[in-house]
Coordinates of C-alpha atoms in Angstrom, one line a residue:
X1 CA 126.2 60.4 86.9
X2 CA 124.8 58.9 90.1
X3 CA 126.5 56.1 92.0
X4 CA 123.7 53.7 90.9
X5 CA 124.3 54.5 87.2
X6 CA 128.1 54.1 87.7
X7 CA 127.5 50.7 89.3
X8 CA 125.3 49.6 86.4
X9 CA 127.9 50.7 83.9
X10 CA 130.5 48.7 85.8
X11 CA 128.4 45.6 85.8
X12 CA 127.7 45.9 82.1
X13 CA 131.5 46.3 81.5
X14 CA 132.1 43.1 83.4
X15 CA 129.4 41.3 81.4
X16 CA 131.1 42.4 78.1
X17 CA 134.4 41.0 79.4
X18 CA 132.9 37.7 80.4
X19 CA 131.2 37.4 77.0
X20 CA 134.5 38.0 75.2
X21 CA 136.1 35.4 77.4
X22 CA 133.4 32.8 76.7
X23 CA 133.6 33.4 72.9
X24 CA 137.4 33.1 73.1
X25 CA 137.1 29.9 75.1
X26 CA 134.8 28.4 72.4
X27 CA 137.4 29.2 69.8
X28 CA 140.3 27.8 71.8
X29 CA 138.5 24.7 72.8
X30 CA 137.6 23.9 69.2
X31 CA 141.4 24.1 68.4
X32 CA 142.2 21.8 71.4
X33 CA 139.7 19.1 70.4
X34 CA 140.7 19.4 66.7
X35 CA 144.4 18.9 67.6
X36 CA 143.5 15.9 69.8
X37 CA 141.5 14.1 67.1
X38 CA 142.6 15.6 63.8
X39 CA 139.4 17.6 63.5
X40 CA 138.4 20.6 61.4
X41 CA 137.8 23.6 63.6
X42 CA 137.2 26.1 60.8
X43 CA 133.4 25.9 61.1
X44 CA 133.4 26.7 64.8
X45 CA 135.9 29.5 64.3
X46 CA 133.8 31.0 61.6
X47 CA 130.7 30.8 63.8
X48 CA 132.5 32.5 66.7
X49 CA 133.9 35.2 64.4
X50 CA 130.4 35.8 62.9
X51 CA 128.8 36.2 66.3
X52 CA 131.5 38.6 67.5
X53 CA 131.4 40.7 64.4
X54 CA 127.6 40.8 64.4
X55 CA 127.6 41.7 68.1
X56 CA 130.0 44.6 67.5
X57 CA 127.9 45.8 64.5
X58 CA 124.7 45.6 66.6
X59 CA 126.2 47.5 69.5
X60 CA 127.5 50.3 67.3
X61 CA 124.4 50.7 65.1
X62 CA 122.1 50.3 68.1
X63 CA 123.9 53.1 70.0
X64 CA 123.8 55.5 67.0
X65 CA 120.3 54.7 65.7
X66 CA 118.3 52.8 68.4
X67 CA 115.1 52.8 66.2
X68 CA 116.3 52.9 62.6
X69 CA 119.1 50.3 63.0
X70 CA 117.0 47.4 64.2
X71 CA 114.4 48.1 61.5
X72 CA 117.1 48.2 58.9
X73 CA 118.6 44.9 60.1
X74 CA 115.1 43.3 60.1
X75 CA 114.5 44.3 56.5
X76 CA 118.0 43.1 55.6
X77 CA 117.2 39.7 57.1
X78 CA 113.9 39.4 55.2
X79 CA 115.6 40.5 52.0
X80 CA 118.3 37.8 52.5
X81 CA 115.8 35.0 52.9
X82 CA 114.0 36.1 49.7
X83 CA 117.1 36.7 47.6
X84 CA 119.0 33.6 48.8
X85 CA 116.4 31.0 49.8
X86 CA 118.9 28.4 50.8
X87 CA 121.4 30.7 52.6
X88 CA 124.3 28.5 51.6
X89 CA 125.5 26.2 48.9
X90 CA 125.4 22.4 49.4
X91 CA 122.7 19.7 49.6
X92 CA 119.2 21.1 49.8
X93 CA 117.9 19.5 53.0
X94 CA 114.4 20.7 53.7
X95 CA 112.9 18.3 56.1
X96 CA 113.0 18.3 58.9
X97 CA 114.6 21.7 59.6
X98 CA 117.6 21.6 57.3
X99 CA 117.8 24.7 55.2
X100 CA 114.2 25.3 56.2
X101 CA 115.4 25.7 59.8
X102 CA 118.0 28.2 58.8
X103 CA 115.4 30.3 57.0
X104 CA 113.1 30.1 60.0
X105 CA 115.9 31.2 62.2
X106 CA 116.8 34.2 60.1
X107 CA 113.1 35.3 59.9
X108 CA 112.7 34.9 63.7
X109 CA 115.7 37.1 64.2
X110 CA 114.3 39.6 61.7
X111 CA 110.9 39.6 63.5
X112 CA 112.7 40.2 66.8
X113 CA 114.7 43.1 65.4
X114 CA 111.5 44.7 63.9
X115 CA 109.7 44.4 67.2
X116 CA 112.7 45.9 69.1
X117 CA 112.5 48.8 66.7
X118 CA 108.8 49.3 67.4
X119 CA 109.3 49.2 71.2
X120 CA 112.2 51.6 71.0
X121 CA 110.1 54.3 69.2
X122 CA 108.6 57.1 71.4
X123 CA 105.3 57.8 69.5
X124 CA 102.5 55.2 69.4
X125 CA 101.9 55.9 65.7
X126 CA 105.5 55.2 64.9
X127 CA 105.3 52.0 66.9
X128 CA 102.3 50.8 64.8
X129 CA 104.1 51.7 61.6
X130 CA 107.2 49.8 62.7
X131 CA 105.1 46.7 63.6
X132 CA 104.4 46.2 59.8
X133 CA 107.9 44.8 59.1
X134 CA 107.4 42.4 62.0
X135 CA 104.1 41.1 60.6
X136 CA 105.8 41.0 57.2
X137 CA 108.2 38.3 58.4
X138 CA 105.2 36.0 59.0
X139 CA 103.9 36.8 55.5
X140 CA 107.3 36.2 54.0
X141 CA 107.6 32.8 55.7
X142 CA 104.2 31.9 54.4
X143 CA 105.1 32.9 50.8
X144 CA 108.3 30.9 51.0
X145 CA 106.3 27.9 52.2
X146 CA 108.2 27.7 55.5
X147 CA 105.8 26.4 58.2
X148 CA 108.6 26.5 60.7
X149 CA 109.2 30.1 59.8
X150 CA 105.6 31.0 60.3
X151 CA 105.5 29.3 63.7
X152 CA 108.9 30.9 64.8
X153 CA 107.9 34.4 63.7
X154 CA 104.5 34.0 65.3
X155 CA 106.0 33.0 68.5
X156 CA 108.3 36.0 68.5
X157 CA 105.4 38.4 67.8
X158 CA 103.3 36.8 70.6
X159 CA 106.1 37.0 73.1
X160 CA 106.8 40.6 72.1
X161 CA 103.2 41.6 72.9
X162 CA 103.4 39.9 76.3
X163 CA 106.8 41.7 76.9
X164 CA 105.0 45.0 76.4
X165 CA 102.9 44.2 79.5
X166 CA 105.8 43.2 81.7
X167 CA 107.5 45.7 84.0
X168 CA 110.1 43.3 85.6
X169 CA 112.2 41.5 83.1
X170 CA 113.7 39.0 85.6
X171 CA 110.8 36.6 85.5
X172 CA 110.7 36.8 81.7
X173 CA 114.4 36.0 81.3
X174 CA 114.0 33.1 83.7
X175 CA 111.1 31.8 81.6
X176 CA 113.1 32.0 78.4
X177 CA 116.0 30.1 80.0
X178 CA 113.6 27.4 81.2
X179 CA 112.1 27.0 77.7
X180 CA 115.6 26.4 76.2
X181 CA 116.5 23.9 78.9
X182 CA 113.2 22.1 78.3
X183 CA 113.8 21.8 74.5
X184 CA 117.4 20.7 75.0
X185 CA 116.3 18.1 77.6
X186 CA 113.6 16.8 75.3
X187 CA 116.1 16.5 72.4
X188 CA 118.4 14.5 74.7
X189 CA 115.6 12.3 75.8
X190 CA 114.6 11.5 72.2
X191 CA 118.2 10.8 71.3
X192 CA 118.6 8.5 74.3
X193 CA 115.2 6.9 73.7
X194 CA 114.1 7.6 77.3
X195 CA 110.6 8.8 76.4
X196 CA 107.5 6.6 76.9
X197 CA 106.6 4.6 73.8
X198 CA 103.7 6.6 72.7
X199 CA 105.3 10.0 73.1
X200 CA 108.6 8.8 71.7
X201 CA 106.9 7.3 68.6
X202 CA 104.9 10.5 68.0
X203 CA 108.0 12.7 68.2
X204 CA 110.0 10.4 66.0
X205 CA 107.2 10.5 63.4
X206 CA 107.5 14.3 63.3
X207 CA 111.3 14.4 63.4
X208 CA 111.7 11.4 61.1
X209 CA 113.6 8.2 62.0
X210 CA 116.6 9.4 60.1
X211 CA 117.0 12.4 62.3
X212 CA 116.5 10.4 65.5
X213 CA 119.2 7.9 64.3
X214 CA 121.6 10.8 63.8
X215 CA 120.9 12.0 67.3
X216 CA 121.4 8.6 68.7
X217 CA 124.8 8.2 67.0
X218 CA 125.8 11.7 68.2
X219 CA 125.0 10.6 71.8
X220 CA 127.0 7.4 71.3
X221 CA 130.0 9.3 70.1
X222 CA 129.8 11.6 73.1
X223 CA 129.9 8.6 75.3
X224 CA 133.1 7.3 73.6
X225 CA 135.1 10.4 74.7
X226 CA 133.1 12.6 77.0
X227 CA 136.0 14.9 77.7
X228 CA 137.1 15.8 74.1
X229 CA 134.5 14.3 71.8
X230 CA 135.5 12.9 68.4
X231 CA 136.8 16.3 67.0
X232 CA 135.1 19.2 65.3
X233 CA 133.8 18.4 61.8
X234 CA 134.2 14.7 62.2
X235 CA 130.7 13.6 62.9
X236 CA 129.9 13.0 59.2
X237 CA 132.8 10.7 58.5
X238 CA 132.1 8.6 61.7
X239 CA 128.3 8.4 61.3
X240 CA 126.9 5.4 59.5
X241 CA 123.6 7.1 59.1
X242 CA 125.1 10.2 57.5
X243 CA 127.4 8.2 55.3
X244 CA 124.4 6.2 54.0
X245 CA 122.3 9.3 53.1
X246 CA 122.3 10.8 49.6
X247 CA 121.6 14.3 50.9
X248 CA 123.8 14.5 54.0
X249 CA 125.7 17.5 55.2
X250 CA 127.6 15.5 57.8
X251 CA 125.9 17.0 60.8
X252 CA 123.6 15.6 63.4
X253 CA 121.2 18.5 63.1
X254 CA 121.2 19.4 66.8
X255 CA 123.6 22.0 68.2
X256 CA 123.9 20.6 71.7
X257 CA 124.3 17.0 70.5
X258 CA 126.8 18.1 67.9
X259 CA 128.8 19.9 70.6
X260 CA 128.6 16.8 72.8
X261 CA 129.7 14.4 70.0
X262 CA 132.5 16.6 68.6
X263 CA 133.7 18.6 71.5
X264 CA 132.6 16.7 74.6
X265 CA 131.1 17.9 77.8
X266 CA 133.2 21.1 77.8
X267 CA 131.8 22.0 74.4
X268 CA 128.2 21.7 75.7
X269 CA 129.0 23.8 78.8
X270 CA 130.6 26.5 76.6
X271 CA 127.5 26.5 74.3
X272 CA 125.2 26.8 77.3
X273 CA 127.5 29.5 78.8
X274 CA 127.3 31.6 75.7
X275 CA 123.5 31.5 75.7
X276 CA 123.4 32.2 79.4
X277 CA 125.7 35.2 78.9
X278 CA 123.4 36.6 76.3
X279 CA 120.4 36.3 78.6
X280 CA 122.3 37.9 81.5
X281 CA 123.4 40.8 79.2
X282 CA 119.7 41.3 78.2
X283 CA 118.8 41.3 81.9
X284 CA 121.3 44.1 82.6
X285 CA 120.8 46.1 79.4
X286 CA 119.8 49.7 79.8
X287 CA 117.2 49.3 77.0
X288 CA 113.5 49.2 77.9
X289 CA 112.2 45.9 79.2
X290 CA 110.0 45.1 76.1
X291 CA 113.1 45.5 73.9
X292 CA 115.2 43.2 76.1
X293 CA 112.5 40.5 76.4
X294 CA 111.6 40.6 72.7
X295 CA 115.2 40.1 71.7
X296 CA 115.4 37.3 74.3
X297 CA 112.3 35.6 72.9
X298 CA 113.8 35.7 69.3
X299 CA 117.1 34.2 70.5
X300 CA 115.2 31.6 72.5
X301 CA 113.2 30.6 69.4
X302 CA 116.5 30.4 67.5
X303 CA 118.0 28.2 70.3
X304 CA 114.9 25.9 70.0
X305 CA 115.3 25.6 66.3
X306 CA 119.1 25.0 66.6
X307 CA 118.3 22.2 69.1
X308 CA 116.4 20.2 66.5
X309 CA 118.1 21.5 63.3
X310 CA 121.4 22.7 61.9
X311 CA 120.6 26.5 61.9
X312 CA 123.9 27.4 63.6
X313 CA 125.8 25.9 60.7
X314 CA 124.8 28.9 58.6
X315 CA 126.9 32.1 58.9
X316 CA 123.9 34.3 58.2
X317 CA 122.2 32.9 61.4
X318 CA 125.3 33.2 63.7
X319 CA 126.0 36.7 62.4
X320 CA 122.3 37.6 62.9
X321 CA 122.4 36.2 66.4
X322 CA 125.2 38.6 67.3
X323 CA 123.5 41.6 65.6
X324 CA 120.3 41.1 67.6
X325 CA 122.1 40.6 70.9
X326 CA 124.2 43.7 70.2
X327 CA 121.1 45.8 69.3
X328 CA 119.3 44.9 72.4
X329 CA 122.3 45.5 74.7
X330 CA 123.5 48.8 73.1
X331 CA 123.5 52.0 75.1
X332 CA 121.9 54.6 72.9
X333 CA 123.7 58.0 72.7
X334 CA 120.4 59.7 72.9
X335 CA 118.3 59.3 76.1
X336 CA 115.4 56.9 75.7
X337 CA 112.0 57.6 77.2
X338 CA 111.6 56.1 80.7
X339 CA 109.4 53.0 81.1
X340 CA 106.0 53.9 82.4
X341 CA 104.8 52.5 85.7
X342 CA 102.1 49.8 85.5
X343 CA 99.2 52.2 86.4
X344 CA 100.5 54.7 83.8
X345 CA 100.6 52.0 81.2
X346 CA 97.0 51.1 81.8
X347 CA 95.9 54.8 81.7
X348 CA 97.7 55.3 78.4
X349 CA 95.9 52.3 77.0
X350 CA 92.5 53.8 78.0
X351 CA 93.3 57.2 76.5
X352 CA 94.3 55.6 73.2
X353 CA 91.1 53.7 73.0

């Protein structure tokens, strides 16, 4: 092992430790805020456990079977959405982005896993065959009538194609982080009613006034106690809009706003730190650049859906998030083919044509 490989391994080890610390901090902070306001931290603890378990499963299976494992996980995600359309019991909230958002999130993660399997294959023919499950996620979303799912899976496939042309992943990772910041910022602007009249009205029409009122109340709760929030799981009992709805799940349907309302500024920082850690791990992963960027694109789409929906409230979504992150950061036991240089990539394309 060269000194450079040893240094890379050290950095990846530090990244794993940091990730464990962030997840642990998320669990501890939920307990602290719950104790302060008599909240219910079980949902947060379950989400943290699901992410950690999924990440471990992804790392192990990705190391043993770098091609077959992501393909199998992708097919499992598609099968789950078909067999269990609502993914969880409770009120069937379809618009906007209730259970539909969770379905879109699982299909986007499945599309990302299928594309990762294709990029991990050595032979071009095998890559083409493995791209079928990825396209199948779009078809599945269409059959289920999930417009959000079609858009999410389509975005992942498009980003995966672009990722295949990129040799340096740093710019791609930065672009994905910027996209998440933009969506989160836009969500906050809608909730605070800081957008110009025409744009604000147009977005409210797409999101529905009910959703915007939930966001506005979440922002107001965050302002009441910016340090600790109102306590995990307490938004539903303090929200007049949620209480007045016949089909309410007691959530504001926005992950960053829910964190701000229930766990204060620290909760938002921890949520952002968790996503930032995943992107950093993808930047440092030994897997090929297309695999890293494809997984990053799928997780970015998930983050966008979670910013305007309640996707992270579903265990299937949080577990799938951990699985995809683990698959894309695993270190395969068998050596993977080196990434071709840009001129070699273009030459191979000409030969195949």
